[in-house]
mmCIF file of C-alpha atoms in Angstrom:
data_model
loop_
_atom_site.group_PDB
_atom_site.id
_atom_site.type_symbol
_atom_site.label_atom_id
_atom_site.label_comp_id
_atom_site.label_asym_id
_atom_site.label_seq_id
_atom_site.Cartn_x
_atom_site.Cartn_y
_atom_site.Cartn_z
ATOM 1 C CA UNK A 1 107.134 109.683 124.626
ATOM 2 C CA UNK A 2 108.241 112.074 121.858
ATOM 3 C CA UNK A 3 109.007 109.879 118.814
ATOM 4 C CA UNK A 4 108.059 106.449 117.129
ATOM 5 C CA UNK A 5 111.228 105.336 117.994
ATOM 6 C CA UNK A 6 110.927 105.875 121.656
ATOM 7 C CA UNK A 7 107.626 103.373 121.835
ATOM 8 C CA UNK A 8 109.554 100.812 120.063
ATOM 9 C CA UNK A 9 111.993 101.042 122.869
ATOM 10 C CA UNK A 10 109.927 101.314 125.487
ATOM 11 C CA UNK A 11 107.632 98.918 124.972
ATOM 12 C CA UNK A 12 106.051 96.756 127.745
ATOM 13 C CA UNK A 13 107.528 93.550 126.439
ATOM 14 C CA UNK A 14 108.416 92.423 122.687
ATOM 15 C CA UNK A 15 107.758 88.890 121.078
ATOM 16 C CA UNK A 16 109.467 87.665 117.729
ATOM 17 C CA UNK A 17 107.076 85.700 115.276
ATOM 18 C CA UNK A 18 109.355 83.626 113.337
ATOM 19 C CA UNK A 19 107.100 81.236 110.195
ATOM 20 C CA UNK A 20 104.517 81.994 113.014
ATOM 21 C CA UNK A 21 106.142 80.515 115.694
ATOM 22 C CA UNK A 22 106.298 82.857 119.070
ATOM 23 C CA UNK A 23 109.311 83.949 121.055
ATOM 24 C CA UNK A 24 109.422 86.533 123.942
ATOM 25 C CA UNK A 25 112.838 88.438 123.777
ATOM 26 C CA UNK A 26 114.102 88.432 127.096
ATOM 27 C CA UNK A 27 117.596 89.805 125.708
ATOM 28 C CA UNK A 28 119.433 92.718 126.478
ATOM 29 C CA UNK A 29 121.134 92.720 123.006
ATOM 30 C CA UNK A 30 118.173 92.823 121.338
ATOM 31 C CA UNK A 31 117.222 96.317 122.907
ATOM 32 C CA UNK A 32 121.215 97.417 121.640
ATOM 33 C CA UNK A 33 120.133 95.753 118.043
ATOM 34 C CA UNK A 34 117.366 97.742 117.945
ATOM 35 C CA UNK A 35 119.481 101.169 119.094
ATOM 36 C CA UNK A 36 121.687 100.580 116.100
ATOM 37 C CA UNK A 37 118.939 99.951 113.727
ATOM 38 C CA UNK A 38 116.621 103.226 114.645
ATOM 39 C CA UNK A 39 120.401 105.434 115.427
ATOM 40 C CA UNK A 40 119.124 107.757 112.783
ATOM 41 C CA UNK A 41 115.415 106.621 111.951
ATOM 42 C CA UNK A 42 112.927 109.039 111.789
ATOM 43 C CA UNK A 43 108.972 109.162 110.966
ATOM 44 C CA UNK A 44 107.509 109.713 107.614
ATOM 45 C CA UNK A 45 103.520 109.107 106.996
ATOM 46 C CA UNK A 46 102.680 106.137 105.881
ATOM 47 C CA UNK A 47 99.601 104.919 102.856
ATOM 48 C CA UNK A 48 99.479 101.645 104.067
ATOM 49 C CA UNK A 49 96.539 100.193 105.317
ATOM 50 C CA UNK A 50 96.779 97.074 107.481
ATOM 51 C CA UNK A 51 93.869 94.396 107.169
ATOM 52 C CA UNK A 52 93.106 92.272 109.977
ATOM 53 C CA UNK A 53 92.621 88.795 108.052
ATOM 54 C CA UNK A 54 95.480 89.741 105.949
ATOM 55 C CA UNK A 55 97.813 90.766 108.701
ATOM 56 C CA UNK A 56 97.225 86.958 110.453
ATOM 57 C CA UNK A 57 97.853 85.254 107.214
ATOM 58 C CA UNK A 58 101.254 87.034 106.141
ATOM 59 C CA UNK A 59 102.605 87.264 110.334
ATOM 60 C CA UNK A 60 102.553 82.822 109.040
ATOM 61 C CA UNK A 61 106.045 83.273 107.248
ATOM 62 C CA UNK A 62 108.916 85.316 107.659
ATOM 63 C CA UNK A 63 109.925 87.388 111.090
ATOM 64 C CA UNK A 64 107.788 89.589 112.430
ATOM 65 C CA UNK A 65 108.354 91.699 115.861
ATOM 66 C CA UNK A 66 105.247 92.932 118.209
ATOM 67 C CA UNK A 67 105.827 95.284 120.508
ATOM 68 C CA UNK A 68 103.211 95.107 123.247
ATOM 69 C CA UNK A 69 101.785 98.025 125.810
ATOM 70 C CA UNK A 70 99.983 97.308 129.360
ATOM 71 C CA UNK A 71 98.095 100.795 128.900
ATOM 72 C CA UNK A 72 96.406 102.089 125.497
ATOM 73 C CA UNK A 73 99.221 104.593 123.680
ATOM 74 C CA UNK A 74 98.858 107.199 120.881
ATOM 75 C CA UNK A 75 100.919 108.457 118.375
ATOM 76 C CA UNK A 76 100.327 110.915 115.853
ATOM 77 C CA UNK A 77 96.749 110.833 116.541
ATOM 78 C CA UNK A 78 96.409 107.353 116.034
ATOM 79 C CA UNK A 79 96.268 104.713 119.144
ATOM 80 C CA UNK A 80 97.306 101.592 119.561
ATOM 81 C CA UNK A 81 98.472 99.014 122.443
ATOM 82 C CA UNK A 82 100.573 96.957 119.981
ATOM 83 C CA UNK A 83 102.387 97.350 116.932
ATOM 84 C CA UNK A 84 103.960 95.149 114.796
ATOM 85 C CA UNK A 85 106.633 95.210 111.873
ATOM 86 C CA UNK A 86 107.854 92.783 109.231
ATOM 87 C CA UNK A 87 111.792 92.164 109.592
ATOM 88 C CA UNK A 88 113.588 91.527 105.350
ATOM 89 C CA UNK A 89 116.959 91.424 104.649
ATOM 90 C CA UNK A 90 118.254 94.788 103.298
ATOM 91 C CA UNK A 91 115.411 96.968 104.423
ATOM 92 C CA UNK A 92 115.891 100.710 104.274
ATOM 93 C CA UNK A 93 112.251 101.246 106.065
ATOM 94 C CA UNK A 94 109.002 99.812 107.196
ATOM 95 C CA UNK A 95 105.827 99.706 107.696
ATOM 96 C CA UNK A 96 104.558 99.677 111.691
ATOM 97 C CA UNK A 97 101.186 98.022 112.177
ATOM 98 C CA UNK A 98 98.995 99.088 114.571
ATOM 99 C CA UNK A 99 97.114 96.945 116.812
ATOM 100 C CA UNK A 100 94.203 97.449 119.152
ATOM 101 C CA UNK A 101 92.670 94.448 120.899
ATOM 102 C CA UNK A 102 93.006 90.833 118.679
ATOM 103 C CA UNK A 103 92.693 93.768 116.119
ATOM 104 C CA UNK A 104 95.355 94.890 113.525
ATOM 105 C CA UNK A 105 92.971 97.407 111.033
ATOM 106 C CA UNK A 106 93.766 101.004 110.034
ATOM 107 C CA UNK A 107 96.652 102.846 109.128
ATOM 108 C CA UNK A 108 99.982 102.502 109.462
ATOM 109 C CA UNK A 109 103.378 104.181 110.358
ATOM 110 C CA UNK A 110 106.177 104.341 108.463
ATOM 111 C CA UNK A 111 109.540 104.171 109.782
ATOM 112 C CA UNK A 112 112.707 105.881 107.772
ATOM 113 C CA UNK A 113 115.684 103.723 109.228
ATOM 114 C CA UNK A 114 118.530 105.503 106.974
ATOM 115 C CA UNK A 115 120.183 102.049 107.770
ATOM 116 C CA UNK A 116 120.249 98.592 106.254
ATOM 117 C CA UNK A 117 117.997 95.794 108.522
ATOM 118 C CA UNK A 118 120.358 92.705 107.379
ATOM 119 C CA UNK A 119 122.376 92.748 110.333
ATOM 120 C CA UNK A 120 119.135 92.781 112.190
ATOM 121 C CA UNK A 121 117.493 90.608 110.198
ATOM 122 C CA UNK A 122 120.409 87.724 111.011
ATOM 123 C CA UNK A 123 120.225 88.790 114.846
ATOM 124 C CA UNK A 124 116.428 87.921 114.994
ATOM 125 C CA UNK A 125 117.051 84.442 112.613
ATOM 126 C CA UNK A 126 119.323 83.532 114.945
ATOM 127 C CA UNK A 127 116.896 83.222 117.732
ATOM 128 C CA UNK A 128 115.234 80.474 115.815
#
């Protein structure tokens, strides 16, 4: 895979955390949700840090999306075999968490989404 973007989309299978409850998304509109969203995303480097115990606390409240891997994956010299993003209202760009194992430690990626996440944001409420 060549960008972030493209292991977002090609993910093994994605769940939705919403106040900490779990949902797999089984839905083909949320793969065209997501197209819109990243249309003209790109990758900028990130100074977040992610913190395990922190990471387990905050996924508690709000909606959160993991994307999950069968096979280890890498990325800008950094690997993972989940990552996982925070979803606000009028978001411009986000963090992406990186998880290995039970594990989410270490730095982070940023994603640039040139785009506004409300729309998105109400598409993943609404699965509530």
């Amino acid at each position: 895979m060549d960008t972030l973007i493209d292991y977002l989309k090609n993910s093994d299978n994605v769940v939705v955390y919403i106040d900490g409850k779990e949902s797999p998304i089984n839905s083909s509109d949320f793969q065209q949700q997501l197209d819109v969203l990243c249309d003209k995303a790109y990758f900028s480097p990130s100074l977040a840090i992610a913190k395990n115990n922190e990471v387990y606390t905050n996924i508690r409240h709000g909606i959160w999306l993991e994307f999950r891997y069968n096979t280890p994956q890498e990325y800008a010299d950094m690997d993972f075999d989940k990552l996982l993003v925070q979803i606000k209202p009028s978001m411009y760009g986000f963090n992406i968490i990186r998880g290995k194992g039970e594990d989410y430690e270490g730095r982070c990626y940023y994603l640039n989404l040139n785009n506004d996440t409300t729309k998105f944001y109400k598409f993943l409420k609404s699965m509530s």
